Short mmCIF file of C-alpha atoms in Angstrom, two decimals:
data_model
loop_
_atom_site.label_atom_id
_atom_site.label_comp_id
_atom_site.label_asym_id
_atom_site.label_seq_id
_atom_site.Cartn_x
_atom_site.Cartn_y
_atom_site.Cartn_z
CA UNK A 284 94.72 120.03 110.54
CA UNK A 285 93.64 117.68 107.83
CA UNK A 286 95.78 117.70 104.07
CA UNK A 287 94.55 116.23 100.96
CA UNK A 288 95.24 112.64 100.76
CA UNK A 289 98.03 111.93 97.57
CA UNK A 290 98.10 108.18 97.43
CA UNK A 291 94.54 107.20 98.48
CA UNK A 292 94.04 103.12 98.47
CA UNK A 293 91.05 101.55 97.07
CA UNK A 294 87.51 101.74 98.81
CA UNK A 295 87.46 99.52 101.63
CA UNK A 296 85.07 98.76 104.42
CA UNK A 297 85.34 101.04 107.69
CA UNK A 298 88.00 99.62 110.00
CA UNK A 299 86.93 99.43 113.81
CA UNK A 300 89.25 100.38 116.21
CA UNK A 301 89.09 99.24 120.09
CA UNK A 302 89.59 102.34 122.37
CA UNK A 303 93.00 103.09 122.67
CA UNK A 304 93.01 102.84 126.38
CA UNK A 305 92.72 98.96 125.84
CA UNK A 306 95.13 96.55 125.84
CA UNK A 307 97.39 96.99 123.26
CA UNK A 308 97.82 93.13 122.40
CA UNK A 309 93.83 93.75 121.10
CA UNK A 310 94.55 97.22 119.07
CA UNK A 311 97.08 95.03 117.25
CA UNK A 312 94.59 92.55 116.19
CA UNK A 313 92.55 94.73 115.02
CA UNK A 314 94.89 96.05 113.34
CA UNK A 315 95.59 92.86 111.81
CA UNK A 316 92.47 92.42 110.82
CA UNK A 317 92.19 95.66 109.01
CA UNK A 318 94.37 94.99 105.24
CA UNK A 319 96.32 97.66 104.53
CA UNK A 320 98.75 96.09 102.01
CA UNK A 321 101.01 99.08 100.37
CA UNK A 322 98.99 101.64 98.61
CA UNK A 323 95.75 100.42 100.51
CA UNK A 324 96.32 102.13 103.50
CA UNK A 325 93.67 104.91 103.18
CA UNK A 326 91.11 103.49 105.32
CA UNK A 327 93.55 102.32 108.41
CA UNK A 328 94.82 105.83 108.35
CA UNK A 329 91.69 107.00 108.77
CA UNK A 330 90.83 104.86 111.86
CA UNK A 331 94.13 105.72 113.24
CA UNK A 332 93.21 109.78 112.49
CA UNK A 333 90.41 109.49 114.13
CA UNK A 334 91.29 107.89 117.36
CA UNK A 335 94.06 110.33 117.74
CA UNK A 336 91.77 113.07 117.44
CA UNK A 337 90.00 111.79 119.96
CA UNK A 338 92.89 112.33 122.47
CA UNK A 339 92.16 116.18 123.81
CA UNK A 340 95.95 116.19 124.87
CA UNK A 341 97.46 115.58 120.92
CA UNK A 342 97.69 117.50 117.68
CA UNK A 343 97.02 116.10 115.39
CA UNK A 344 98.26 116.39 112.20
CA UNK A 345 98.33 114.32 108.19
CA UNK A 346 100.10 114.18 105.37
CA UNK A 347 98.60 112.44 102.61
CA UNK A 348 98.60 108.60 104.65
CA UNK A 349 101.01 109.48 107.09
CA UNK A 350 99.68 110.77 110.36
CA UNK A 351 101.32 112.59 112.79
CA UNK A 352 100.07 112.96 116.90
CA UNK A 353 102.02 115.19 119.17
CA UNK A 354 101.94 116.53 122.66
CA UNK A 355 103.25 120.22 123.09
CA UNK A 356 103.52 120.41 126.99
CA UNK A 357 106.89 122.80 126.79
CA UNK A 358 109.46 119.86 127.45
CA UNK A 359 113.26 120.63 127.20
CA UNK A 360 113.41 117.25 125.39
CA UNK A 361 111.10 115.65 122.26
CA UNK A 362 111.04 112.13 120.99
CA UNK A 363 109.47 110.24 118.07
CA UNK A 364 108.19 107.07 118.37
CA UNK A 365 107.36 105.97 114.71
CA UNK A 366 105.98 102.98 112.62
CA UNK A 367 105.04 102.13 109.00
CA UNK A 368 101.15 100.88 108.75
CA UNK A 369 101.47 98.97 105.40
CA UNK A 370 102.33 95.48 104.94
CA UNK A 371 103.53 93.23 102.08
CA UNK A 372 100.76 91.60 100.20
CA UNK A 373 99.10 88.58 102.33
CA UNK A 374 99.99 85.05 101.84
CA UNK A 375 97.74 83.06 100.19
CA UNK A 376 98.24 79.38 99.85
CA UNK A 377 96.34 76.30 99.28
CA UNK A 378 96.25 75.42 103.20
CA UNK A 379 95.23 79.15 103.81
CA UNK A 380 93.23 80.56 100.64
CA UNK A 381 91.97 83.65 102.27
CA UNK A 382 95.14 84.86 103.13
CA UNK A 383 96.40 85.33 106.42
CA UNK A 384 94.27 87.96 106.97
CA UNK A 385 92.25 88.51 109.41
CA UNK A 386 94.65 87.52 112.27
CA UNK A 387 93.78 85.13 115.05
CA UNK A 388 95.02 84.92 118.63
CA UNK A 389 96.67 81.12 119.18
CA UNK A 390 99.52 79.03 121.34
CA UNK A 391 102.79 78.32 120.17
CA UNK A 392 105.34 75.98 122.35
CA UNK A 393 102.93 77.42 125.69
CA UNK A 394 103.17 80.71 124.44
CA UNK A 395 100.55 82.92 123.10
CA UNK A 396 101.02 84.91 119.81
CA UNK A 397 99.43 86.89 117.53
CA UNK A 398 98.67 85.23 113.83
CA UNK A 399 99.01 87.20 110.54
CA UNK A 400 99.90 89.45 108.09
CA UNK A 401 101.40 92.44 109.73
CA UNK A 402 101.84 90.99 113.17
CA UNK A 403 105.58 91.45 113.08
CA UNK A 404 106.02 93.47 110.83
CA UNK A 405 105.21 96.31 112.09
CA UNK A 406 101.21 96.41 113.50
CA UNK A 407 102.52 95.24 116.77
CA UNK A 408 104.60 97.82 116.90
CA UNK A 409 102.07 100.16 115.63
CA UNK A 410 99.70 99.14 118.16
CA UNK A 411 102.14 99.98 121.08
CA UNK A 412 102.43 103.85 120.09
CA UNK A 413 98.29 104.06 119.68
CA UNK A 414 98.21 102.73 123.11
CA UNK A 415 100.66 104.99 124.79
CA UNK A 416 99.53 107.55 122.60
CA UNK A 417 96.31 107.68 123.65
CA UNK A 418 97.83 107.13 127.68
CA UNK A 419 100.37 109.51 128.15
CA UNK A 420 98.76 112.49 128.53
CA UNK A 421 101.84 114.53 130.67
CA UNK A 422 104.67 112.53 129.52
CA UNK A 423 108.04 113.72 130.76
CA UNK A 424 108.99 114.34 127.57
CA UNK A 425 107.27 115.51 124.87
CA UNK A 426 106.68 113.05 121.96
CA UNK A 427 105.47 112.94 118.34
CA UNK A 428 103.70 109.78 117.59
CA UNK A 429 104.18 108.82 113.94
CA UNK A 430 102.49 106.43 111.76
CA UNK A 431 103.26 106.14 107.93
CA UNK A 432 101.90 104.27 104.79
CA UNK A 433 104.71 102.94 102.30
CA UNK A 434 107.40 101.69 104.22
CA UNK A 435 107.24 98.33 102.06
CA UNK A 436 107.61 100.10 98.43
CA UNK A 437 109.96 101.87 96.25
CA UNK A 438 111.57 104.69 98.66
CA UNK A 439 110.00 107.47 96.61
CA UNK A 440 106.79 106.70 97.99
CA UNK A 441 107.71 106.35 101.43
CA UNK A 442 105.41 108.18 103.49
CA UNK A 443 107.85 108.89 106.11
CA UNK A 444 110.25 110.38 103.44
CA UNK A 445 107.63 112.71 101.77
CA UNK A 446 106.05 113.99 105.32
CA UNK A 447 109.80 114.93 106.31
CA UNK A 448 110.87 116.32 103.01
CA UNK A 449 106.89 118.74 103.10
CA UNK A 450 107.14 119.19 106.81
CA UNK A 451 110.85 119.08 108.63
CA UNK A 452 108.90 120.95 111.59
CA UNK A 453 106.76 118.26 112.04
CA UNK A 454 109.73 115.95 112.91
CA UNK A 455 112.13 117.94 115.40
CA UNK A 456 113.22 116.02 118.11
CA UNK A 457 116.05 115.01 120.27
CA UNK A 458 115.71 111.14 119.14
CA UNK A 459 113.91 109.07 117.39
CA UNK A 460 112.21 105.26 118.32
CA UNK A 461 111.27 103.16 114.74
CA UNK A 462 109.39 100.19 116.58
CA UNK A 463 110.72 97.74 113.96
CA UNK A 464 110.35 94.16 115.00
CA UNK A 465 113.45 93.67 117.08
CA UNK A 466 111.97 90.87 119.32
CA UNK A 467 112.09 93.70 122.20
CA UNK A 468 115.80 94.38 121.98
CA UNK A 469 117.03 97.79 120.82
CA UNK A 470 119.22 97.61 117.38
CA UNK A 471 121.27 100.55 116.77
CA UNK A 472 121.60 101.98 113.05
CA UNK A 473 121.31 99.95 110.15
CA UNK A 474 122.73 98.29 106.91
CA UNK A 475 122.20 100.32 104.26
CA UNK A 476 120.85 98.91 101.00
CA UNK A 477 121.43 99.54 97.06
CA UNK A 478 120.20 97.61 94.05
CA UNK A 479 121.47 96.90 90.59
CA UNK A 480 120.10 96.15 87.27
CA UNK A 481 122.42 94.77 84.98
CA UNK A 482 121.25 94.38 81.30
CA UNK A 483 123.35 91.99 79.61
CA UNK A 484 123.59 92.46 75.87
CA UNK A 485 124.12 88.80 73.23
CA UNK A 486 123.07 88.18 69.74
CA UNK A 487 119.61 85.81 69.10
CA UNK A 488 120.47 82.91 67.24
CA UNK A 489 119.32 78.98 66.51
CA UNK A 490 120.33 76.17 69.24
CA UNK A 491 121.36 74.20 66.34
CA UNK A 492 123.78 76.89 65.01
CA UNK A 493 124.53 78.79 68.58
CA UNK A 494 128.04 79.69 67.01
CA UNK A 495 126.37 82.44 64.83
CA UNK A 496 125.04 83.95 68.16
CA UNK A 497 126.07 85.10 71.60
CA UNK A 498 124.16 83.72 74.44
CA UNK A 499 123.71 86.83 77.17
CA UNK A 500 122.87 84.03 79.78
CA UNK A 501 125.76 82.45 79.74
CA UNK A 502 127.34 85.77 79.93
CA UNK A 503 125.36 86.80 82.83
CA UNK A 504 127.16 83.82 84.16
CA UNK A 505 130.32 85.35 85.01
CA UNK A 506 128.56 88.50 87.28
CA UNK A 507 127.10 85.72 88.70
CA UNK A 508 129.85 84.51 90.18
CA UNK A 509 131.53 87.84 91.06
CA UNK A 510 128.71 88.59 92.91
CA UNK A 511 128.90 85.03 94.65
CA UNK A 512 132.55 85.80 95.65
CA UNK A 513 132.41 89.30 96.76
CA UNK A 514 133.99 90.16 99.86
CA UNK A 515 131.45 91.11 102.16
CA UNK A 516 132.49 92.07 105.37
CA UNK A 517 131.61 92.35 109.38
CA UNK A 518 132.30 95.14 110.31
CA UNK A 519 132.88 97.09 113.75
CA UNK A 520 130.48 100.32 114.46
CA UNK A 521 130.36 101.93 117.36
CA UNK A 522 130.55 98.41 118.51
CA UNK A 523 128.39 97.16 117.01
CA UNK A 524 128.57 94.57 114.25
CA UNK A 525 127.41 94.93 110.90
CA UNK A 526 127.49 92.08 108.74
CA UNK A 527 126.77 92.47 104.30
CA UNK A 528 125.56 91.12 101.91
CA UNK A 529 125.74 90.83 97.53
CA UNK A 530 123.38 88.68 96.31
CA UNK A 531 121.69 88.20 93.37
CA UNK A 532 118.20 88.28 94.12
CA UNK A 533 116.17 87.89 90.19
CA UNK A 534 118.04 86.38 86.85
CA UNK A 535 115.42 86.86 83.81
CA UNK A 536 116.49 86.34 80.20
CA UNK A 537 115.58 84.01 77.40
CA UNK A 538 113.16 83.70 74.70
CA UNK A 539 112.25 79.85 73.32
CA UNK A 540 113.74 77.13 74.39
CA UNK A 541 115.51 76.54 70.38
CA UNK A 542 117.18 80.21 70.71
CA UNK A 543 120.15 81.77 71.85
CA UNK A 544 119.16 84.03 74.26
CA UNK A 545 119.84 87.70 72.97
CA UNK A 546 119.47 89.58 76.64
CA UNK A 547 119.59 88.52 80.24
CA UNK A 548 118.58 90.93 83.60
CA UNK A 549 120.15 89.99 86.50
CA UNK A 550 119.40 92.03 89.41
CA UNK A 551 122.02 92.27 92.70
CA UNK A 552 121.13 93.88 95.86
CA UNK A 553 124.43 95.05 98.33
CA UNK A 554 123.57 95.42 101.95
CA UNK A 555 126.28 97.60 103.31
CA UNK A 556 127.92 98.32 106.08
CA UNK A 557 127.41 101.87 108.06
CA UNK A 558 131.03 102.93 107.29
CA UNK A 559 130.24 103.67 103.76
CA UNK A 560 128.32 106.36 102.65
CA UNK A 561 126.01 105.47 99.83
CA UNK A 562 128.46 106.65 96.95
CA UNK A 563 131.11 104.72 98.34
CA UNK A 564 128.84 101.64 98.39
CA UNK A 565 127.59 102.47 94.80
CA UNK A 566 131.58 102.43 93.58
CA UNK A 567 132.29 99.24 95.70
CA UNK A 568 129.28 97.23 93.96
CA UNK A 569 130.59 98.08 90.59
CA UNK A 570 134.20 97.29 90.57
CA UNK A 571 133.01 94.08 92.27
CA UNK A 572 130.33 93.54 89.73
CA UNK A 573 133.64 94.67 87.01
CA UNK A 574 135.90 91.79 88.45
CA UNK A 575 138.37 94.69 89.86
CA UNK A 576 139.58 95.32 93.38
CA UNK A 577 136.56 96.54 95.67
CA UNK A 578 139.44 99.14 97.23
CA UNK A 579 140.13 102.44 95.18
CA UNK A 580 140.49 102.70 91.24
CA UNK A 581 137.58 103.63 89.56
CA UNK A 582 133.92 104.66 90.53
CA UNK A 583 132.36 104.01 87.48
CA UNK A 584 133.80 101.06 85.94
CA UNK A 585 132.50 99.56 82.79
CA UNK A 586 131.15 96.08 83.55
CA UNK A 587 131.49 93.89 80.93
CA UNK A 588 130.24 89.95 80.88
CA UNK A 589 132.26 89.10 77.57
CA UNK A 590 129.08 89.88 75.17
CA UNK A 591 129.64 93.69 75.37
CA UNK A 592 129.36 96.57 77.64
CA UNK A 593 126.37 96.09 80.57
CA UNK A 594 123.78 98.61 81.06
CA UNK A 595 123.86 99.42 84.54
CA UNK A 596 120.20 101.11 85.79
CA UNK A 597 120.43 102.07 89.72
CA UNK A 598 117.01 100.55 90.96
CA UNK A 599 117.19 101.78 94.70
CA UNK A 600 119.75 103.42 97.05
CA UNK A 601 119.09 103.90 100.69
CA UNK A 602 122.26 105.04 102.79
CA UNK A 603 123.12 102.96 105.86
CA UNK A 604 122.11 104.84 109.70
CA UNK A 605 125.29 104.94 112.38
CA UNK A 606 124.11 103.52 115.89
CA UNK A 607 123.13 106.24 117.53
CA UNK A 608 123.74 104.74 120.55
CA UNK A 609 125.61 107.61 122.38
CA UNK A 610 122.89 109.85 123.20
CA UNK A 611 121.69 110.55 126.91
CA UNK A 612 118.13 109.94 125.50
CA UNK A 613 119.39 106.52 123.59
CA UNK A 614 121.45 105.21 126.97
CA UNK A 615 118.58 106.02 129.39
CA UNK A 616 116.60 104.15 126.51
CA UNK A 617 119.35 101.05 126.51
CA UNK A 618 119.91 101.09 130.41
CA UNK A 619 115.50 100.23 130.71
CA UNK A 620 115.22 97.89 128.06
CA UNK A 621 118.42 95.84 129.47
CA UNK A 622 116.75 95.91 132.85
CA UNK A 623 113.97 94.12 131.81
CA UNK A 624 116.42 91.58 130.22
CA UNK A 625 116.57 93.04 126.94
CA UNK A 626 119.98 93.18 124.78
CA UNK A 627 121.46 95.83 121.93
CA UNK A 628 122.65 94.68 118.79
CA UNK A 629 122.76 95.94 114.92
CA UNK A 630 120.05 96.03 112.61
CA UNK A 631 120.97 94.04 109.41
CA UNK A 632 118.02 94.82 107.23
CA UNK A 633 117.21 98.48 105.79
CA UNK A 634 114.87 100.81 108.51
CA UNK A 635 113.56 104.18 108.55
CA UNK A 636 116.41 105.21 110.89
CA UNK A 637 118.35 106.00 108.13
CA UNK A 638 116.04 109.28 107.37
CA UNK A 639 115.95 110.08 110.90
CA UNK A 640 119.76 109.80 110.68
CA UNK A 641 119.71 111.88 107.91
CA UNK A 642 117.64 114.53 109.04
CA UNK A 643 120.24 114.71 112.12
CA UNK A 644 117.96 112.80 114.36
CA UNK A 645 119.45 110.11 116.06
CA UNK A 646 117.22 106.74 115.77
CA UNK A 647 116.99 103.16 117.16
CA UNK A 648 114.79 100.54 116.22
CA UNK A 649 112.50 98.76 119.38
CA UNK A 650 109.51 96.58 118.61
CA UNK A 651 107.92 93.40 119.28
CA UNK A 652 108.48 90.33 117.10
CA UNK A 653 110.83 88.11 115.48
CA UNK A 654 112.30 90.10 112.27
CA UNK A 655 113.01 86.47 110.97
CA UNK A 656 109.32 85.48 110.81
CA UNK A 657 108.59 88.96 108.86
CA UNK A 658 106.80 88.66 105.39
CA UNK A 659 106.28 85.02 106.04
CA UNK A 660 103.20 82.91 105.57
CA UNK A 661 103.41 81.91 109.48
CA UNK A 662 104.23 85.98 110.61
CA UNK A 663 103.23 85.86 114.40
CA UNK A 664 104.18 87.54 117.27
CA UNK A 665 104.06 86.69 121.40
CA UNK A 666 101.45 88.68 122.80
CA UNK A 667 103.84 89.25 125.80
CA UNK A 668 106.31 91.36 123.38
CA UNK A 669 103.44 93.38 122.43
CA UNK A 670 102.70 94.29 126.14
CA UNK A 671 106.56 94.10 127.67
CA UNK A 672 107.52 97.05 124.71
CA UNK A 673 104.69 99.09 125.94
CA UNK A 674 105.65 98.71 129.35
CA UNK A 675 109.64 99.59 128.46
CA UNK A 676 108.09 102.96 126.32
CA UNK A 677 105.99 104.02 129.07
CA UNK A 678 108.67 103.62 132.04
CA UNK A 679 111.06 105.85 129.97
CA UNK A 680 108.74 108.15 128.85
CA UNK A 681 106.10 108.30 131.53
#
């Protein structure tokens, strides 16, 4: 079953997929090779569509990008094994002005890795469930096999998000796998994730008479440094460790270098801990952002930076994902990737497990790659992640 693409990307050439059965360290460089920056990920999809269909033992099934490959073998238990095939934009520098894509296969300190945009983040990962899609014909379990276009954009557009909210049939299961680069470990849950615009009023006026006006910049100052000094915590799930973060992340105001500047934007994102729900962490950020006590009082402060009241715009809210750790399906999970040397820890950033979580599903992230080298000019990834993550997946679901 085949539904009208929504978000199609812009013509691109065919992308050429090795068969499936191949080793998965070469599906990921062609993957890779094939661009499929955010909103461009019409044509990958349709490689990946039609190499599932070419499994007689999957249904296969599409949501605008998103496509979705499932056994139906009658199995008391059903996983997902997901991952996002989009990317952030490629790096292009003066030492690499085509980008860094296509990828390229290369040593690193006597290892070999995989070179380019994506190779972390998450086409490794991606190229681990098209291989052991494609292989498991009887798992023991049944599984849906899940790939998605716009993880790396606003979370309306998430193609994860709008498959779930147009099909929750699709996505029953029992648990859920996001293969998330996690360097081969499993990381329960997640941090969830919230973002502020603050719109800082002042009063335009000449630098040679600022007394007349009221520089917003200088205002902005002060939320500044309450966001600088919030309390962020560590914090104990499940044990499991969860550490925050407030930042500021952009600062834009200002409109000649001779004026007083009559506005300033300054933009905070709060990673939270999984103990607060998203309302809580929405009430936290602004009585931190309003210089009051980050426990109790008010939920909806006003936030002034001496000029006047702030606007306050809500950019992006994505609740935080518990661990998820105490499932039969999860500890079976845990118990084969620690036999293979593998360790469990939290997941800092923002994943996809939160709308597994939220759909009652519990999640974990396992992929191959370093999260750190993610959206970097360098991204890589050993080769031997690529293969030792297949080889975890198949022993627990083979």
């Amino acid at each position: 079953m085949s539904e009208t693409h929504e978000n199609p990307g812009p013509a691109s050439a065919p992308v050429a997929l090795p068969p499936l059965g191949s080793d998965p360290v070469e599906i990921a460089r062609a993957l890779v090779d094939a661009r499929s920056v955010s909103g461009e990920e019409t044509v990958l999809a349709d490689a990946v569509e039609a190499a599932l269909r070419a499994c007689p033992h999957l249904e296969v099934l599409r949501h605008g990008d998103t496509v979705v490959a499932r056994t139906n073998l009658g199995r008391p238990e059903r996983v997902i094994v997901a991952g996002h095939l989009d990317t952030v934009p490629v790096a292009v520098t003066s030492e690499q002005p085509d980008g860094n894509v296509p990828g390229r296969l290369e040593s690193r300190d006597g290892e070999e890795v995989l070179w380019g945009r994506g190779s972390v983040d998450m086409k490794g990962g991606d190229a681990v469930i098209l291989h052991l899609a494609a292989a498991l014909a009887a798992p023991r379990r049944d599984v849906t096999w899940v790939l998605y276009d716009h993880e790396e954009v606003e979370a309306s557009l998430n193609g994860l998000g709008r498959a779930l909210d147009a099909h929750p049939d699709w996505f029953e299961a029992d648990l859920a796998v996001l293969g998330e680069p996690t360097a081969g470990d499993i990381e329960g849950g997640c941090n969830g994730t919230l973002r502020l615009i603050l719109d800082v009023p002042g009063r335009a006026a000449h630098s040679g008479r600022a007394w007349v006006g009221a520089n917003a910049i200088h205002a902005a100052g002060d939320l500044v440094g309450r966001a600088a000094a919030a309390p962020v915590r560590t914090v104990d799930v499940e044990g499991l460790a969860y550490r925050e973060g407030f930042n500021v992340t952009l600062i834009e105001g200002g409109v000649a270098t001779n004026t007083i500047p009559p506005s300033c934007r300054v933009t905070v994102n709060y990673r939270f801990a999984p103990d607060l729900s998203a309302e809580e962490a929405l009430a936290r950020a602004k009585r931190v952002l309003a210089g009051l006590p980050v426990d109790g009082g008010e939920t909806d402060p006003v936030i002034d930076g001496g000029t006047g009241p702030v606007v306050v715009t809500l950019d992006d809210l994505s609740p935080a994902a518990r661990p998820g750790l105490d499932s039969p399906l999860a500890a079976e999970l845990i118990a084969a990737v620690r036999e293979r040397g593998g360790e469990v820890g939290p997941k800092y950033g923002w994943t996809d497990v939160a709308r597994f979580s939220a759909a009652g599903i519990p999640a974990v992230n396992l992929g191959p790659g370093d999260a750190l080298l993610a959206h970097t000019d360098d991204e890589h990834c050993p080769v031997s992640q690529i293969r030792d993550v297949a080889g975890v997946l198949r022993d627990w679901l083979a």
